[in-house]
Coordinates of C-alpha atoms in Angstrom, one line a residue:
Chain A
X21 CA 56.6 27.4 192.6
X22 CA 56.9 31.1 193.1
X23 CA 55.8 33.5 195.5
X24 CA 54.3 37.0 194.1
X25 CA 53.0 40.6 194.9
X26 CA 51.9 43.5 193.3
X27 CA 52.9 46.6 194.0
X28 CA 52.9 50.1 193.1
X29 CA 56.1 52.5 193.3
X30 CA 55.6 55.3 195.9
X31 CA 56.8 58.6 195.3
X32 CA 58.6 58.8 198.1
X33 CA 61.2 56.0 196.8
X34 CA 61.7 58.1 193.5
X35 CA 65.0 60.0 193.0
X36 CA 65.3 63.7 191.1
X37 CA 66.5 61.6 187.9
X38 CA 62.5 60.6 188.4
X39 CA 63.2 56.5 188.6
X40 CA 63.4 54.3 191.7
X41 CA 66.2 54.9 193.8
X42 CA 68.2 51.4 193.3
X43 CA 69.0 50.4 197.0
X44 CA 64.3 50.8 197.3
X45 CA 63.6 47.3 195.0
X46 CA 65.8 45.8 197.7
X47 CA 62.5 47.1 199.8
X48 CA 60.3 45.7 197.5
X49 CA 61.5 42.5 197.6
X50 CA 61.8 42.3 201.5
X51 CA 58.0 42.8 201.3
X52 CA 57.7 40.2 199.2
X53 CA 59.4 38.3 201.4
X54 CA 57.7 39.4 204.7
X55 CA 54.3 38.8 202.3
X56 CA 55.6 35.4 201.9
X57 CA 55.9 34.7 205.5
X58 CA 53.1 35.9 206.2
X59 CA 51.2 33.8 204.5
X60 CA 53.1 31.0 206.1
X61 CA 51.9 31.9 209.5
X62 CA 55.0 33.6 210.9
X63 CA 56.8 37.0 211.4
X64 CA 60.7 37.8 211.7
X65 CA 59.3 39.0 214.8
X66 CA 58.4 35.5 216.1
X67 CA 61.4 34.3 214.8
X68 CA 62.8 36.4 216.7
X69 CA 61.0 35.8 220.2
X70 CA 60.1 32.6 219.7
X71 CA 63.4 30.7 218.7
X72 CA 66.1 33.6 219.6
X73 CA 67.1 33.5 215.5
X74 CA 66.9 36.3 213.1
X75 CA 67.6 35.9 209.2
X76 CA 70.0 39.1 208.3
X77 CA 71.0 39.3 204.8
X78 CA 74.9 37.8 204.1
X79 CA 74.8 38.3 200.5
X80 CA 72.7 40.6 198.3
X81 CA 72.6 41.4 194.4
X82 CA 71.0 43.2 192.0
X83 CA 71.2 43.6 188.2
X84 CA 69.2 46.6 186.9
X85 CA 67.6 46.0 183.6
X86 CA 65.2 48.8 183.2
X87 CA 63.7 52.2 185.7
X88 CA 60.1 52.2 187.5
X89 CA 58.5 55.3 187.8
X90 CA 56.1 56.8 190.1
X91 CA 52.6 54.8 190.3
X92 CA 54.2 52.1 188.1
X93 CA 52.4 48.9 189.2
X94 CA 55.3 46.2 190.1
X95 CA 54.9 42.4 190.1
X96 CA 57.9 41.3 192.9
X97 CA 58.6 37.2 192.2
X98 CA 61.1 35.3 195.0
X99 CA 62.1 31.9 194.0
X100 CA 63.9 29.3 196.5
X101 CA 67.6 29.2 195.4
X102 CA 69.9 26.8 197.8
X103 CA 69.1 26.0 201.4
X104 CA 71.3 24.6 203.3
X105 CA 71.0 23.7 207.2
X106 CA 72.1 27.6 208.1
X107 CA 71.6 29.8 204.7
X108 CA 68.8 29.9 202.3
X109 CA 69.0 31.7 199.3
X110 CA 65.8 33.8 197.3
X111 CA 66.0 34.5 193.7
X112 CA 63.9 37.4 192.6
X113 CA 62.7 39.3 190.1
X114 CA 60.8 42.5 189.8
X115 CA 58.9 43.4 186.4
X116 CA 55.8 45.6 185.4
X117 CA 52.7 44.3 186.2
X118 CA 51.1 45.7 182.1
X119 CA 53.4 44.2 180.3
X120 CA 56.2 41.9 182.0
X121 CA 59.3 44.0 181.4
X122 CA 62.0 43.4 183.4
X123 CA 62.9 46.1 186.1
X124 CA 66.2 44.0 187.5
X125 CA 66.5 40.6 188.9
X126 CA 69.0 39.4 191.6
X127 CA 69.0 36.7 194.9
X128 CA 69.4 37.6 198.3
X129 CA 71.1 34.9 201.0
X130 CA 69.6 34.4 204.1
X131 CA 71.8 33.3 207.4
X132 CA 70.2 31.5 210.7
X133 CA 71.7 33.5 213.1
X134 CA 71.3 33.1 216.9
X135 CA 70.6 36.3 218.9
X136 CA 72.2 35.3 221.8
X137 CA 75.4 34.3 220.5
X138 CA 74.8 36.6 217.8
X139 CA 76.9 33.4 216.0
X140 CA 75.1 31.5 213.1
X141 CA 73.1 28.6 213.4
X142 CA 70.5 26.4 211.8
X143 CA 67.5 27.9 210.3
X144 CA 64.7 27.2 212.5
X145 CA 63.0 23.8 210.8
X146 CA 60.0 25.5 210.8
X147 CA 60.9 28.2 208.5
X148 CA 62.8 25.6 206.3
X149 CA 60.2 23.1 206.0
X150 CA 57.2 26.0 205.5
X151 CA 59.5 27.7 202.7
X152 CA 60.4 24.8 201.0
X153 CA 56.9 23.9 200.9
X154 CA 55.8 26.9 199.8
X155 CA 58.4 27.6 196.9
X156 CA 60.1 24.2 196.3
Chain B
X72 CA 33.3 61.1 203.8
X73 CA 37.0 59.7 204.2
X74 CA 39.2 58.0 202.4
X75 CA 41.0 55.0 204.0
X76 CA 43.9 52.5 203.3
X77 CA 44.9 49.4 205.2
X78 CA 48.7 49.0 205.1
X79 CA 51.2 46.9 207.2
X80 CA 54.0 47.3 208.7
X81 CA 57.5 47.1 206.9
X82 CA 60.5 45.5 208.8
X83 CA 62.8 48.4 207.4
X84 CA 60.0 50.8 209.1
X85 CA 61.0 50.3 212.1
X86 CA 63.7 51.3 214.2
X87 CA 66.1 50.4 217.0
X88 CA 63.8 50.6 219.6
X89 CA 61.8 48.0 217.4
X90 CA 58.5 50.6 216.8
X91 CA 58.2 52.2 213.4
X92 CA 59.8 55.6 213.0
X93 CA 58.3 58.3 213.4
X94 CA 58.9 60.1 210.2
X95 CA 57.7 57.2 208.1
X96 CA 54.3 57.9 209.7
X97 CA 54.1 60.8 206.8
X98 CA 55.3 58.4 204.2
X99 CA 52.4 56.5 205.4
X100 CA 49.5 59.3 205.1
X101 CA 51.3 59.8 201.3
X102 CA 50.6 56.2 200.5
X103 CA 46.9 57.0 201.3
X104 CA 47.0 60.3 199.0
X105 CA 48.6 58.6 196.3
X106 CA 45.5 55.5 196.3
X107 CA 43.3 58.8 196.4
X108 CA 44.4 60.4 194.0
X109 CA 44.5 56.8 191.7
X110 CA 40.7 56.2 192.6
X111 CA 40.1 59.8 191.3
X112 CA 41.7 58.9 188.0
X113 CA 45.0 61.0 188.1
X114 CA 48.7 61.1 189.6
X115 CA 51.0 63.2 191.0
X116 CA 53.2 62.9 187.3
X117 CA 49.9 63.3 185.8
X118 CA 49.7 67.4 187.8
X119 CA 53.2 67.7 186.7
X120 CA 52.8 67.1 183.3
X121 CA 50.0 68.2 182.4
X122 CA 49.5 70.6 184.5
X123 CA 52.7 71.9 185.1
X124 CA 51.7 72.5 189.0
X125 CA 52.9 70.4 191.6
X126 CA 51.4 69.6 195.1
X127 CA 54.1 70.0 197.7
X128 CA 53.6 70.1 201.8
X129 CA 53.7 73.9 203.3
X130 CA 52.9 72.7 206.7
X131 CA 52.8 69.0 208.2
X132 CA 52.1 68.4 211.9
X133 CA 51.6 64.8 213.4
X134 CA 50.9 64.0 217.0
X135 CA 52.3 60.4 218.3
X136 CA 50.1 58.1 220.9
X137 CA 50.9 54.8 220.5
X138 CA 54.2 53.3 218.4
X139 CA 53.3 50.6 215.8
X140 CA 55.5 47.6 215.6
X141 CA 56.8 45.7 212.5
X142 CA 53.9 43.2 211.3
X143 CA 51.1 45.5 212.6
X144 CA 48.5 46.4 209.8
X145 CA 47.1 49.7 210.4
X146 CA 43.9 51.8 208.8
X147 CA 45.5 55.4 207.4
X148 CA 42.2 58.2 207.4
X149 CA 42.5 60.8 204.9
X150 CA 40.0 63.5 205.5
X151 CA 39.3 66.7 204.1
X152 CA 40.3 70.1 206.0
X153 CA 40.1 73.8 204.3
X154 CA 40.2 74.5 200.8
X155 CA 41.3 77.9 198.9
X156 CA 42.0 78.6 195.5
X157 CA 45.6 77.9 196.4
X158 CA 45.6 75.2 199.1
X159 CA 44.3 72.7 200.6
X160 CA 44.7 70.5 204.0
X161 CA 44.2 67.1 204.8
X162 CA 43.7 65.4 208.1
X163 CA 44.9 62.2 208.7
X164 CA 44.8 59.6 211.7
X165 CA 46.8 56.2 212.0
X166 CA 45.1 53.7 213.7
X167 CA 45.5 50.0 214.4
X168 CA 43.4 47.9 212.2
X169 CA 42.3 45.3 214.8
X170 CA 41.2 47.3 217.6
X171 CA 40.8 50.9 216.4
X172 CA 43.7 52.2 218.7
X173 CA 45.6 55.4 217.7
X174 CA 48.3 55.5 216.6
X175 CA 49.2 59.1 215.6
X176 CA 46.9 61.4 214.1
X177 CA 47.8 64.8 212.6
X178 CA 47.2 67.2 208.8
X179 CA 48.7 68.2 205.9
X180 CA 48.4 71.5 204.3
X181 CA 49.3 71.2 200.3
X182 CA 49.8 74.1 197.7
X183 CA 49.1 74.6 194.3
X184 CA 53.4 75.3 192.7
X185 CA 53.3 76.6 189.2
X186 CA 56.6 74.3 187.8
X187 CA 57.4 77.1 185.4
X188 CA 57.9 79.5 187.6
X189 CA 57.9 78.3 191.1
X190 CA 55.5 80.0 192.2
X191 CA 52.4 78.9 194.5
X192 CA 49.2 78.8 191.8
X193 CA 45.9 77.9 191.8
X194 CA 45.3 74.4 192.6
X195 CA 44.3 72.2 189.3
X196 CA 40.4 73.0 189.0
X197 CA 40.1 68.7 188.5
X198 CA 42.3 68.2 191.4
X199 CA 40.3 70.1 193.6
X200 CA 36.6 69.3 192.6
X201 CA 37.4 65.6 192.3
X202 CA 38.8 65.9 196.2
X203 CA 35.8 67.8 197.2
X204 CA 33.3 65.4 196.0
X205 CA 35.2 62.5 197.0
X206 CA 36.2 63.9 200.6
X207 CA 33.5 66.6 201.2
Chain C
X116 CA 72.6 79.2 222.6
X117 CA 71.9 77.4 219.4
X118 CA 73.3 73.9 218.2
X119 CA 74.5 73.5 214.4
X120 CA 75.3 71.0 211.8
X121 CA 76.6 71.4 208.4
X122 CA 75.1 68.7 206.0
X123 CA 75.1 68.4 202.3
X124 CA 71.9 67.0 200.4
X125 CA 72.1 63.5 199.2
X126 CA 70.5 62.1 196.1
X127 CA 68.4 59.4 197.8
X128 CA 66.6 62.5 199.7
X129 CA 65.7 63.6 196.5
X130 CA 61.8 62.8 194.9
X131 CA 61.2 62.9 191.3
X132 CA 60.2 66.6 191.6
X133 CA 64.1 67.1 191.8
X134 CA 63.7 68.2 196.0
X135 CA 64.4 66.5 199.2
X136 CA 61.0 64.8 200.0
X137 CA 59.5 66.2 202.9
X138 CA 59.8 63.7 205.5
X139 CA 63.6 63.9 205.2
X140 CA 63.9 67.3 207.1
X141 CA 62.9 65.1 210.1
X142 CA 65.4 62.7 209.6
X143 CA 68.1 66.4 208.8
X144 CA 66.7 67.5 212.3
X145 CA 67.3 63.9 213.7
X146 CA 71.0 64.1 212.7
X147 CA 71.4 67.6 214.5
X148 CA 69.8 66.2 217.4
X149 CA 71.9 63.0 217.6
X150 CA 75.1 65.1 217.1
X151 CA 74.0 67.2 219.9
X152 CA 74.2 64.5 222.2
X153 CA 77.4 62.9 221.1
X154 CA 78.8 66.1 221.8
X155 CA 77.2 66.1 225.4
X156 CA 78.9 62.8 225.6
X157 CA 75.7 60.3 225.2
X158 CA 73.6 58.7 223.1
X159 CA 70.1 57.5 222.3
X160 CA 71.7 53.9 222.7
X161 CA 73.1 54.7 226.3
X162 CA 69.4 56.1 227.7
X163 CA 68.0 53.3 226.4
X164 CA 70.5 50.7 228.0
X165 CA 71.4 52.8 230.9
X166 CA 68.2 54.8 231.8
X167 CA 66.1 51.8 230.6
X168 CA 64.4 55.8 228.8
X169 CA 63.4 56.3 225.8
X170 CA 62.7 59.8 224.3
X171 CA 60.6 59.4 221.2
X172 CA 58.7 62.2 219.6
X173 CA 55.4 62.9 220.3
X174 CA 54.6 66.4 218.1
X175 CA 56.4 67.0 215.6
X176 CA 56.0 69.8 212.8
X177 CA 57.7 71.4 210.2
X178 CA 56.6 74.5 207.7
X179 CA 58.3 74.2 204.1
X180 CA 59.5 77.4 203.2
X181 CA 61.7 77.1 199.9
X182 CA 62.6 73.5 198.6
X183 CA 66.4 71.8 199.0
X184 CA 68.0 69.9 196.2
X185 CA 70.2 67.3 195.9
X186 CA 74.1 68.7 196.6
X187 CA 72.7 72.0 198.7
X188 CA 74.5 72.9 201.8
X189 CA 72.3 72.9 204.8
X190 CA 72.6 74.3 208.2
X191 CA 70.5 72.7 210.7
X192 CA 69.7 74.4 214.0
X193 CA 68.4 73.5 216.5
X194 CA 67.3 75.9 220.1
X195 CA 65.5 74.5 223.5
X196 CA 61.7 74.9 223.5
X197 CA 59.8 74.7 226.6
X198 CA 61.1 72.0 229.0
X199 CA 58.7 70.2 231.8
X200 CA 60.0 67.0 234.1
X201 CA 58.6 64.7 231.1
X202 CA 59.0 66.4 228.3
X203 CA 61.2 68.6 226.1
X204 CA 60.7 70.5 222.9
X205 CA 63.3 71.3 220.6
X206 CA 62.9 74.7 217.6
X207 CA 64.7 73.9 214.6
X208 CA 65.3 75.6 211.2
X209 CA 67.2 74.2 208.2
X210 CA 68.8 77.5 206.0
X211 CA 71.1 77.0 202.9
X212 CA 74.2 77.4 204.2
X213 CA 75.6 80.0 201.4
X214 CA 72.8 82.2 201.1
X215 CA 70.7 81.6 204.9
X216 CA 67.8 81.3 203.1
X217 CA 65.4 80.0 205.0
X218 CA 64.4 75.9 203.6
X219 CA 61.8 75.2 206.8
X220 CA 60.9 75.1 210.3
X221 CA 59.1 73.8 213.2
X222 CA 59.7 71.8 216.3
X223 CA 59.8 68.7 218.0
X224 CA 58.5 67.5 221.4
X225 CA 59.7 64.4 223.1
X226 CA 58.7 62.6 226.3
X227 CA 60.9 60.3 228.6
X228 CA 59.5 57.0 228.2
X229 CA 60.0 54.1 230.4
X230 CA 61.1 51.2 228.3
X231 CA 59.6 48.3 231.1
X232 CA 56.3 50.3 232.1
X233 CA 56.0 51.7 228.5
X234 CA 54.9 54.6 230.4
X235 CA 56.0 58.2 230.0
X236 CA 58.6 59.3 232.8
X237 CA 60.9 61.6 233.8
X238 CA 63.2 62.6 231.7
X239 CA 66.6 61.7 232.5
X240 CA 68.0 64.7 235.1
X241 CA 71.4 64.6 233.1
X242 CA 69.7 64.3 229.8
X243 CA 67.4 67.2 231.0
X244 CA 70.4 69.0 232.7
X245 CA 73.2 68.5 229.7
X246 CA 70.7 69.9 227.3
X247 CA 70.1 73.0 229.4
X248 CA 73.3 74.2 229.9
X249 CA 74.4 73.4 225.7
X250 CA 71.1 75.4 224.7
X251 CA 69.8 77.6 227.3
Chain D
X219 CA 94.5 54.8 195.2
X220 CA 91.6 55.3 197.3
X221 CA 89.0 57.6 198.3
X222 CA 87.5 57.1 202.2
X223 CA 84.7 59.0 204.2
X224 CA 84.3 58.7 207.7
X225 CA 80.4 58.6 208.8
X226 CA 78.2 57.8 211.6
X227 CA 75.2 55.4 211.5
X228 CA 71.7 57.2 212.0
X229 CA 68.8 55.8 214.6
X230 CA 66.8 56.3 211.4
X231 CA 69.1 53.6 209.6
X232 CA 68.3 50.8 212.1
X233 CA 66.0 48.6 212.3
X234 CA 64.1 46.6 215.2
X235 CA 67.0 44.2 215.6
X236 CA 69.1 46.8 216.6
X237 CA 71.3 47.1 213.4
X238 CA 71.7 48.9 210.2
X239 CA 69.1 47.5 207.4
X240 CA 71.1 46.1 204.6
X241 CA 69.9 48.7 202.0
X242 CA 71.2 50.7 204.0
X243 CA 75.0 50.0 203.7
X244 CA 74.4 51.3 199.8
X245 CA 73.0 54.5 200.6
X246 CA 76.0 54.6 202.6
X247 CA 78.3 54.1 199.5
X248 CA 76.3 56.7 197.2
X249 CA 77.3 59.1 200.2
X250 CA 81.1 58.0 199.4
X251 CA 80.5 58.6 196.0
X252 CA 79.0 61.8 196.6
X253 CA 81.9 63.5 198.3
X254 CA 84.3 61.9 195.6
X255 CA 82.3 63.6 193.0
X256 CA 82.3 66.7 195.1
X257 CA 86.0 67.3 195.4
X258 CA 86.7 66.1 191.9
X259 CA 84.2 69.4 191.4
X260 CA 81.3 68.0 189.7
X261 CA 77.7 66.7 190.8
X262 CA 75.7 64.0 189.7
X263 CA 73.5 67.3 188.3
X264 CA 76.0 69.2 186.8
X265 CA 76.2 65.4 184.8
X266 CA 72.9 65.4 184.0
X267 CA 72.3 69.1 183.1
X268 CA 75.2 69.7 181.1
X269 CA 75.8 66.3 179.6
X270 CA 72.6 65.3 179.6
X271 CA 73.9 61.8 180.8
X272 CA 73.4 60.0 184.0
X273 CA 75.1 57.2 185.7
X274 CA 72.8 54.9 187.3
X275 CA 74.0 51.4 188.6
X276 CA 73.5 48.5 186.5
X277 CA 74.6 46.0 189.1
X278 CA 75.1 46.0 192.7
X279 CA 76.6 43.3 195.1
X280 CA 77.6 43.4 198.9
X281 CA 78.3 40.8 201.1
X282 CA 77.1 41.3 205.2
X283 CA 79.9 40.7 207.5
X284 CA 79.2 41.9 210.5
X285 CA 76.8 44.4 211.2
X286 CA 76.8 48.1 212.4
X287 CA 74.7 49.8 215.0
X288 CA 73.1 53.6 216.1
X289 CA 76.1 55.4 216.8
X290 CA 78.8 53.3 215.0
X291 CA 81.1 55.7 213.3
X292 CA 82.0 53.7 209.7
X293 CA 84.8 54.5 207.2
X294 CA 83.5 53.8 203.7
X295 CA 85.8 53.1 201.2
X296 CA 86.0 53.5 196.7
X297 CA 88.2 51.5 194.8
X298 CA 88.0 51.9 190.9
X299 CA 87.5 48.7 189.2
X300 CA 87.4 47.7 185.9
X301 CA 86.6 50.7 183.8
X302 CA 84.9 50.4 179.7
X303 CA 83.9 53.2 177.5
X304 CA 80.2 53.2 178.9
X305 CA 80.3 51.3 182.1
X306 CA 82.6 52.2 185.8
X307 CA 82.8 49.8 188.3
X308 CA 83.7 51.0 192.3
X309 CA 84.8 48.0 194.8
X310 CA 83.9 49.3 198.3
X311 CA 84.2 48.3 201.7
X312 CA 82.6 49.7 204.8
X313 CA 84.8 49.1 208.2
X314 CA 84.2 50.2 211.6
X315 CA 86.4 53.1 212.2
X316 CA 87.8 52.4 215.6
X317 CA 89.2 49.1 215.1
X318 CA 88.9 48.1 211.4
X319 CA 86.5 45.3 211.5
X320 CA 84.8 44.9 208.3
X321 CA 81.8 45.4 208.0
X322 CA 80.6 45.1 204.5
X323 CA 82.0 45.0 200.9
X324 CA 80.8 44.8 197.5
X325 CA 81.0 46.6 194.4
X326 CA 78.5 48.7 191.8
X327 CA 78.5 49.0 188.5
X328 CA 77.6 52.1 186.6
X329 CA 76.5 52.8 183.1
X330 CA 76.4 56.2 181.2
X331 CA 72.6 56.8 179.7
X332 CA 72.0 59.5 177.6
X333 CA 69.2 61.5 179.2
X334 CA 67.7 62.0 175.7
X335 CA 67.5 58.6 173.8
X336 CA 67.5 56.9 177.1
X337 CA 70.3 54.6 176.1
X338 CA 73.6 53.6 177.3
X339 CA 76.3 56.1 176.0
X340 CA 80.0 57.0 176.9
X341 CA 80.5 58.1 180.2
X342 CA 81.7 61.6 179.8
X343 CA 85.5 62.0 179.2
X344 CA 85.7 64.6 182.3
X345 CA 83.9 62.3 184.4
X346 CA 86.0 59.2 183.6
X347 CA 89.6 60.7 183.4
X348 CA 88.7 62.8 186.9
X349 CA 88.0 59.7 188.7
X350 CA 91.0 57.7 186.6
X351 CA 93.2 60.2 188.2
X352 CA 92.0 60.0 191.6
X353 CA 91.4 56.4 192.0
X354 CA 93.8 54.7 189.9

């Protein structure tokens, strides 16, 4: 299974070549992902105040395959790549929502990492289990 | 009449001191314009092309009351201030969507720019009808 | 007394109109401002952790005067404003550098802020007392 | 050879744990790339305008290492990797200036597109044998 949103590109995250700025799909797809917890009943926040563990970003990658424009309506796909006890890994792909074309594809890695130590550690089960439910 | 959006929060909103910051609050209030101006048909591109006039900010003011935290969906209020051939000014208040509080209210004053010559122009005859009956 | 940077126009600040996007001359003021107090020998980070103070914004406005594109040398300025126990407003104008023409202007106000009460407070006497003597 | 930049990080960069937002760290790079292209004497415009060719990235990669907070100053630096008639590749690396800790490091991959046909072209000979020369 796959989790999805639509989207449309602000004008804001356009560049004067008149195309998404590349670093702003890594945006889209962190709303995706915040979309997707969401839906599972939790925040980064809570992660965050509830077990002491945020999830930064140890690997990210993109491949661009084709510009969004202003008001261009997006469809933002994450896919669950390998999870292991501390890292989890999102594939993802962006394309437009008329016609499926692809805009650029690429995974993001996830790392359990404990805010007092500010050393890894485990995923919080929680977020594992819901996750794997959700995309597996 | 106004015109309102409900929007959340974005993780990469929000700064150090863990509330949103405070220039995004204007990226926010341009979300809103942009779903205007897409429930009245047309687009920013659409002014520039086929008009050849853009819509850029002469003034913008915003006064801060309560910070917004990552997660927090919030209710963005477009409404319509004075019009002239040339400009026009929006007023816009943040507020949080559960209980109403604000969170920073402020306006926008736009202009009518020729693209030919970079001048200030009249504002599109469409543009400005279609926000007066939608707005007014 | 005045306070200056020197910055050069990056393409990310740049929309698809080919200009810096509005809310960035907020973030060009922020820069000044955070230079400022590196060169008074603090930092945002040390009021927080020291003064348990915050100073966010709570006005802040800006009049667009001529547009900046990407490359464009800018001068920022920035001159004391009215200063009370709580809060403290900063002028500011951004000019090209080459030519001093003028790109906008406006002004910030800031509050102390009490990062336990979440109250406004006083604002740190040598916050208060530093920027005096650099600007007055 | 390389080319370096030394840079400090922005409150407006951080995010509500405390520390620079991943998409940040390539915005960060783009500056690098900026001031290369600067003192090799050309501009990502001067490409478009008088080429008619742009280079947008094709892929981008970086792996988190350790992350950077408001006030960090950062050296980032280009490496030229492998380099093809239409395609450039920079390595980078982003380091904390004080003691060399590594921050992040990655790489992007450019393409030339012809601003016309929008189509992948040669990168133009100036462009490639200016940055040959000062990176290889």
């Amino acid at each position: 299974m796959v989790f999805r949103i639509d989207m449309s590109v602000r004008w804001v995250d356009t560049d004067a070549l008149g195309v998404v700025h590349y670093s702003n799909y890594f945006r889209y797809v962190e709303a995706a992902e915040e979309e997707l917890y969401r839906s599972l009943g939790f925040t980064f926040k809570e992660l965050n105040e509830k077990y002491k563990i945020a999830i930064p970003r140890v690997e990210a990658f993109c491949r661009y395959r084709s510009p969004a424009r202003f008001g261009d309506m997006l469809t933002v796909t994450l896919r669950l790549g390998e999870m292991t006890d501390k890292t989890m890994t999102y594939g993802f792909d962006i394309k437009r929502k008329n016609n499926e074309e692809s805009v650029c594809d690429g995974y993001l890695k996830l790392i359990g990492l404990d805010l007092e130590s500010w050393r890894a550690t485990r995923l919080p089960p929680d977020l594992a289990s819901k996750v794997t439910s959700a995309l597996a």
